[in-house]
Amino acid sequence: MGNKHLRARSILVDTEDKVISRLKFLDSEPNAWSFSAENVVINNRGGCGNNWAVGYTECGPESCVNILEKIRKETEKCDNIMYFLTLGSTGGGTGSGFSSYIIEAIRSEYSHKVLMASFVLPYSDGDVNTQNLNTIFTLSKCYSVCDAIVLFNNSSIHKQLNSCKKFGYFDMNRFISEQLSCFLQPFSNFSSISGVYDILMPLISHPQYKLLALMANSSECHTKFNAISKWETLIRNLNFKLRKLDLPNVSRIRDTRLSNQYLEKCIANLLVCRGADSILTESVAKKHFGSSDYYPLWTPKSERFSHLYHNRKFCDYNEYALLVSNNRLICKDLNNILERGWCSYVHNAYIHHYKKYSFEQEDMINAFSKVENILKCYSSL
Amino acid sequence: MCLSCFLVGQCGNQIGSVLWPLILKEYGLLQQESDKKQPFKKVQEDAIHSFFYQVPEKTISCSLDFKKSNLKARALLIDMEESVVQRFQTGPLRDLFDNACSLTNYPGSGNNWAVGYFTHGGEQKSIIKEMLRSAAEKCDRLHCFLQVFSLGGGTGSGLGSAILPLLEEQFPKVDRVAVCVHPGVNNDVVTSPYNIAFSMKKLVEYASCVFPLDNKAILDICDRLGAPAELKTWSPYKNINSVIAKMLLALTSGARFPGTLNLDISDIATNMVPFYRLNFLSSSLFPIKLPKANGFRIMNRESEQIFRVCAKENQLLRIDPMKGRLFGATLLSRSKAPLSDLRQNIERYFCSILFLLILYSALRFSLSPHTVIRTHGPYTWPHCKVFANIGSVSIIH
């Protein structure tokens, strides 16, 4: 690469070309980055029609060989592959069905690599009518093959962005990408050959618990009045997010010892701080997340909480704190999805769309029971 | 993504004669001499293959000279009389339609469903099959069949419902969308109740989703919007047809143009049909601007438009969605409004209305009550924000 033209190590997959055709593929400027036009797989059938079964039983088998070939070529360019990361949504048909097939294929091809899937859950009050069924089928397929699943929730992102201004999908995507890149970029107090696996391992120490939630808190550049205890505020706010949400006035309880009964149980927490002076945050972080009340007894003490930092400024933020957590809060979303999913299943609504693509009742029941199992594990923490 | 458009019977073809100029206009191909020539936008160029094909490919120019640019419409014109289809072949758009794509016969069906279904359906079966095959071969990916016909007459209802099983047999995985006009209370043909009943049976069984349109309801909308001042230019059917054509454009816009959230016809068919056979969807449109009508143009706020689009008077069927039982609703919006605004307004209006409905619903669904989809169209109608609300209602009056 003489002219330092950067290519993203990514493979773009879709069932229609309208979105991909608007991405940038070639930039003549030096030092610019672009997607590689060779790494595009479009199974052009005009979308999956919000139907998981179309993606899983039709598109998947059709383009799987092609995609694996692209992945092979891309992996050959790497000297050391750390992990595979998939991005998608669980509401529609392509992101859910197609990607669950691909994830399974990647697992069978690269059985020893870390496979991390990240999914965006649709709005809980409804994006599309089949979203709950699609989400359940996706989770049931991916849960057994992925090492970790990072879940984002459109509703909660919407809520968090709501305070600022008018926003569109671009801002929501940015919000998600910032969190992911804060999590996955290098740290200054951590260097290891096996890279991300050592960071992930404490978080996903138990094979039954692999749903990760990311929570971010940041202070933006343009705020002029920098209080000295800025970091502490950010971290304390993150800590409050781990409290049970349905209890009133939880955020007013300042003393951590008093409020311990309101804590949500976590398997493990990881706090990432990026920005100036983030090296000094360790003691504050320990104070807030080190308490053993958070964690079930069977987790080893050393693995419960880790703290990583980097002094470089992240994006446009002076301070950016991110909490990666494997905790019980996900129960609420899962329960919601399952409840609605069952509701449409028992009424037989939308089922005929899936049956048309040979996804039978038995498979559906299997999927439901798998997700019920996940929910049970988490709620029994 | 290709949409194959069937126009069956006299009514279907008359709608087509309004629809195609509107489609051309939307792609910026139909421009008046007086207009300043606008450059062909990339969005339009990418989307042009949805309704048109070119053999061999050439650069498309913004002119009516379709012969020069080899532009052909993906349309099949089927009628058992010659008069209407003939008009296509002699009119200004004659080069747009391939001669192989039109099918006429003599005599007509005489408002008799059985003649259309059995006699013509049987005789023309192999010809229609051949037409279908050649139309499908010109598509690089066939998205859906759009079938436009009326239920009152003989040819549209009879032959139209004979084509549906044929489509299912030949292309089982391609969606079949039937847009059918029925006469409503203004019944002008004595046999139309029979014709409607017989074709309904076929529609329920073979179409992926059906958009019934009531002539009377649309006529009421047109009347309200105001007839043109001069009586000699007053043409009720032209106005009705233009409303139907606009509804078709709004319906297919998601499949043709890129948007923040892509909504295709197959998405509608999945989301709006919760049960096999419950596939009749009601639709509404707001705002509607009639050609040559000199009413006031009222600009509404976004929030109001969402509210108005589900109001009773803007329905293209004579129903009140506020009093029915809804399985779901899809909102197609063609505007530049940001997502946060749109969602907020929907929460404000839709939820209050729809949740109420769902509580009354016999099945007590807690399915997600609404679907929000936005598509950016091309901006050929800069002031006109088209909202199409498509709600599936279980009871059709």
CSV table of N, CA and C in Angstrom, one decimal, chain A residues 142-206:
chain,number,residue,atom,x,y,z
A,142,CYS,N,-27.8,-18.0,17.6
A,142,CYS,CA,-26.5,-17.4,17.8
A,142,CYS,C,-26.0,-17.7,19.2
A,143,TYR,N,-26.8,-17.9,20.1
A,143,TYR,CA,-26.4,-18.0,21.5
A,143,TYR,C,-25.4,-19.2,21.7
A,144,SER,N,-25.7,-20.3,21.0
A,144,SER,CA,-24.9,-21.5,21.2
A,144,SER,C,-23.5,-21.4,20.5
A,145,VAL,N,-23.4,-20.6,19.4
A,145,VAL,CA,-22.2,-20.6,18.7
A,145,VAL,C,-21.3,-19.4,18.9
A,146,CYS,N,-21.9,-18.3,19.4
A,146,CYS,CA,-21.0,-17.1,19.6
A,146,CYS,C,-20.4,-17.1,21.0
A,147,ASP,N,-19.2,-16.4,21.1
A,147,ASP,CA,-18.6,-16.3,22.4
A,147,ASP,C,-19.2,-15.2,23.2
A,148,ALA,N,-19.6,-14.2,22.5
A,148,ALA,CA,-20.2,-13.1,23.2
A,148,ALA,C,-21.2,-12.4,22.3
A,149,ILE,N,-22.3,-12.0,22.9
A,149,ILE,CA,-23.3,-11.2,22.1
A,149,ILE,C,-23.5,-9.9,22.7
A,150,VAL,N,-23.2,-8.8,22.0
A,150,VAL,CA,-23.4,-7.5,22.5
A,150,VAL,C,-24.7,-7.0,22.0
A,151,LEU,N,-25.6,-6.6,23.0
A,151,LEU,CA,-26.9,-6.2,22.6
A,151,LEU,C,-27.1,-4.7,22.8
A,152,PHE,N,-27.6,-4.0,21.8
A,152,PHE,CA,-28.0,-2.6,21.9
A,152,PHE,C,-29.5,-2.6,21.8
A,153,ASN,N,-30.1,-1.6,22.4
A,153,ASN,CA,-31.6,-1.5,22.3
A,153,ASN,C,-32.0,-0.1,21.7
A,154,ASN,N,-32.7,-0.2,20.7
A,154,ASN,CA,-33.1,1.0,20.0
A,154,ASN,C,-33.8,2.0,20.9
A,155,SER,N,-34.7,1.4,21.7
A,155,SER,CA,-35.5,2.3,22.6
A,155,SER,C,-34.6,3.0,23.6
A,156,SER,N,-33.6,2.3,24.2
A,156,SER,CA,-32.8,3.0,25.2
A,156,SER,C,-31.9,4.0,24.5
A,157,ILE,N,-31.4,3.7,23.4
A,157,ILE,CA,-30.6,4.7,22.6
A,157,ILE,C,-31.4,5.9,22.3
A,158,HIS,N,-32.6,5.6,21.9
A,158,HIS,CA,-33.5,6.7,21.5
A,158,HIS,C,-33.7,7.6,22.8
A,159,LYS,N,-33.9,7.0,23.9
A,159,LYS,CA,-34.2,7.7,25.1
A,159,LYS,C,-33.0,8.6,25.5
A,160,GLN,N,-31.8,8.0,25.3
A,160,GLN,CA,-30.6,8.7,25.7
A,160,GLN,C,-30.3,9.9,24.8
A,161,LEU,N,-30.6,9.7,23.5
A,161,LEU,CA,-30.4,10.8,22.5
A,161,LEU,C,-31.5,11.8,22.6
A,162,ASN,N,-32.6,11.4,23.1
A,162,ASN,CA,-33.8,12.3,23.1
A,162,ASN,C,-33.5,13.7,23.8
A,163,SER,N,-32.6,13.6,24.8
A,163,SER,CA,-32.4,14.9,25.5
A,163,SER,C,-31.7,15.9,24.7
A,164,CYS,N,-30.9,15.5,23.7
A,164,CYS,CA,-30.1,16.5,23.0
A,164,CYS,C,-30.8,17.3,21.9
A,165,LYS,N,-31.3,16.7,20.9
A,165,LYS,CA,-31.8,17.5,19.8
A,165,LYS,C,-32.5,16.6,18.8
A,166,LYS,N,-32.8,17.1,17.6
A,166,LYS,CA,-33.3,16.3,16.6
A,166,LYS,C,-32.3,15.3,16.1
A,167,PHE,N,-32.7,14.1,15.9
A,167,PHE,CA,-31.7,13.1,15.5
A,167,PHE,C,-32.3,12.1,14.5
A,168,GLY,N,-31.5,11.5,13.8
A,168,GLY,CA,-31.9,10.5,12.8
A,168,GLY,C,-31.2,9.2,13.1
A,169,TYR,N,-31.3,8.3,12.1
A,169,TYR,CA,-30.6,7.0,12.3
A,169,TYR,C,-29.1,7.2,12.3
A,170,PHE,N,-28.6,8.2,11.6
A,170,PHE,CA,-27.2,8.4,11.6
A,170,PHE,C,-26.6,8.6,13.0
A,171,ASP,N,-27.3,9.4,13.8
A,171,ASP,CA,-26.8,9.7,15.2
A,171,ASP,C,-26.9,8.5,16.0
A,172,MET,N,-27.9,7.7,15.8
A,172,MET,CA,-28.1,6.4,16.6
A,172,MET,C,-26.9,5.5,16.2
A,173,ASN,N,-26.6,5.4,14.9
A,173,ASN,CA,-25.5,4.5,14.5
A,173,ASN,C,-24.2,5.0,15.1
A,174,ARG,N,-24.0,6.3,15.1
A,174,ARG,CA,-22.8,6.9,15.7
A,174,ARG,C,-22.7,6.5,17.1
A,175,PHE,N,-23.8,6.6,17.8
A,175,PHE,CA,-23.8,6.3,19.2
A,175,PHE,C,-23.3,4.9,19.5
A,176,ILE,N,-23.8,4.0,18.7
A,176,ILE,CA,-23.5,2.6,18.8
A,176,ILE,C,-22.0,2.4,18.5
A,177,SER,N,-21.6,3.0,17.4
A,177,SER,CA,-20.2,2.7,16.9
A,177,SER,C,-19.2,3.3,17.9
A,178,GLU,N,-19.5,4.4,18.5
A,178,GLU,CA,-18.6,5.0,19.5
A,178,GLU,C,-18.4,4.0,20.7
A,179,GLN,N,-19.5,3.4,21.1
A,179,GLN,CA,-19.4,2.5,22.2
A,179,GLN,C,-18.6,1.3,21.9
A,180,LEU,N,-18.8,0.8,20.7
A,180,LEU,CA,-18.1,-0.4,20.2
A,180,LEU,C,-16.6,-0.2,20.1
A,181,SER,N,-16.3,1.0,19.5
A,181,SER,CA,-14.9,1.3,19.2
A,181,SER,C,-14.2,1.6,20.5
A,182,CYS,N,-14.9,2.2,21.4
A,182,CYS,CA,-14.2,2.5,22.7
A,182,CYS,C,-13.9,1.1,23.4
A,183,PHE,N,-14.7,0.2,23.2
A,183,PHE,CA,-14.5,-1.1,23.8
A,183,PHE,C,-13.4,-1.9,23.1
A,184,LEU,N,-13.3,-1.7,21.8
A,184,LEU,CA,-12.4,-2.6,21.1
A,184,LEU,C,-11.0,-2.0,20.7
A,185,GLN,N,-10.8,-0.7,20.9
A,185,GLN,CA,-9.5,-0.2,20.6
A,185,GLN,C,-8.5,-0.5,21.7
A,186,PRO,N,-7.2,-0.3,21.4
A,186,PRO,CA,-6.2,-0.7,22.3
A,186,PRO,C,-6.2,0.2,23.6
A,187,PHE,N,-5.6,-0.4,24.7
A,187,PHE,CA,-5.6,0.2,26.0
A,187,PHE,C,-4.1,0.4,26.4
A,188,SER,N,-3.9,1.4,27.3
A,188,SER,CA,-2.5,1.6,27.6
A,188,SER,C,-2.0,0.7,28.8
A,189,ASN,N,-3.0,0.2,29.6
A,189,ASN,CA,-2.5,-0.7,30.7
A,189,ASN,C,-2.8,-2.1,30.4
A,190,PHE,N,-2.9,-2.4,29.1
A,190,PHE,CA,-3.2,-3.8,28.7
A,190,PHE,C,-2.5,-4.1,27.4
A,191,SER,N,-1.7,-5.1,27.4
A,191,SER,CA,-1.1,-5.5,26.1
A,191,SER,C,-0.9,-7.0,26.2
A,192,SER,N,-1.5,-7.7,25.2
A,192,SER,CA,-1.4,-9.1,25.2
A,192,SER,C,-1.4,-9.6,23.8
A,193,ILE,N,-0.8,-10.8,23.6
A,193,ILE,CA,-0.8,-11.3,22.2
A,193,ILE,C,-2.2,-11.7,21.9
A,194,SER,N,-2.9,-12.4,22.8
A,194,SER,CA,-4.2,-12.9,22.4
A,194,SER,C,-5.3,-11.8,22.5
A,195,GLY,N,-4.8,-10.6,22.8
A,195,GLY,CA,-5.7,-9.5,22.6
A,195,GLY,C,-7.1,-9.6,23.2
A,196,VAL,N,-8.1,-9.5,22.4
A,196,VAL,CA,-9.4,-9.3,23.0
A,196,VAL,C,-9.9,-10.4,23.8
A,197,TYR,N,-9.3,-11.6,23.6
A,197,TYR,CA,-9.8,-12.7,24.3
A,197,TYR,C,-9.6,-12.6,25.8
A,198,ASP,N,-8.4,-12.0,26.2
A,198,ASP,CA,-8.1,-11.9,27.6
A,198,ASP,C,-9.1,-10.8,28.3
A,199,ILE,N,-9.5,-9.9,27.5
A,199,ILE,CA,-10.4,-8.9,28.0
A,199,ILE,C,-11.8,-9.5,28.2
A,200,LEU,N,-12.2,-10.3,27.2
A,200,LEU,CA,-13.5,-10.8,27.1
A,200,LEU,C,-13.7,-11.9,28.1
A,201,MET,N,-12.6,-12.7,28.4
A,201,MET,CA,-12.7,-13.9,29.2
A,201,MET,C,-13.4,-13.7,30.5
A,202,PRO,N,-13.0,-12.8,31.3
A,202,PRO,CA,-13.8,-12.6,32.6
A,202,PRO,C,-15.2,-12.3,32.4
A,203,LEU,N,-15.5,-11.6,31.3
A,203,LEU,CA,-16.9,-11.1,31.1
A,203,LEU,C,-17.8,-12.3,30.7
A,204,ILE,N,-17.2,-13.3,30.1
A,204,ILE,CA,-18.0,-14.4,29.6
A,204,ILE,C,-17.5,-15.7,30.2
A,205,SER,N,-17.3,-15.6,31.5
A,205,SER,CA,-16.7,-16.8,32.2
A,205,SER,C,-17.6,-18.0,32.3
A,206,HIS,N,-18.9,-17.8,32.2
A,206,HIS,CA,-19.8,-18.9,32.2
A,206,HIS,C,-20.5,-19.1,30.9
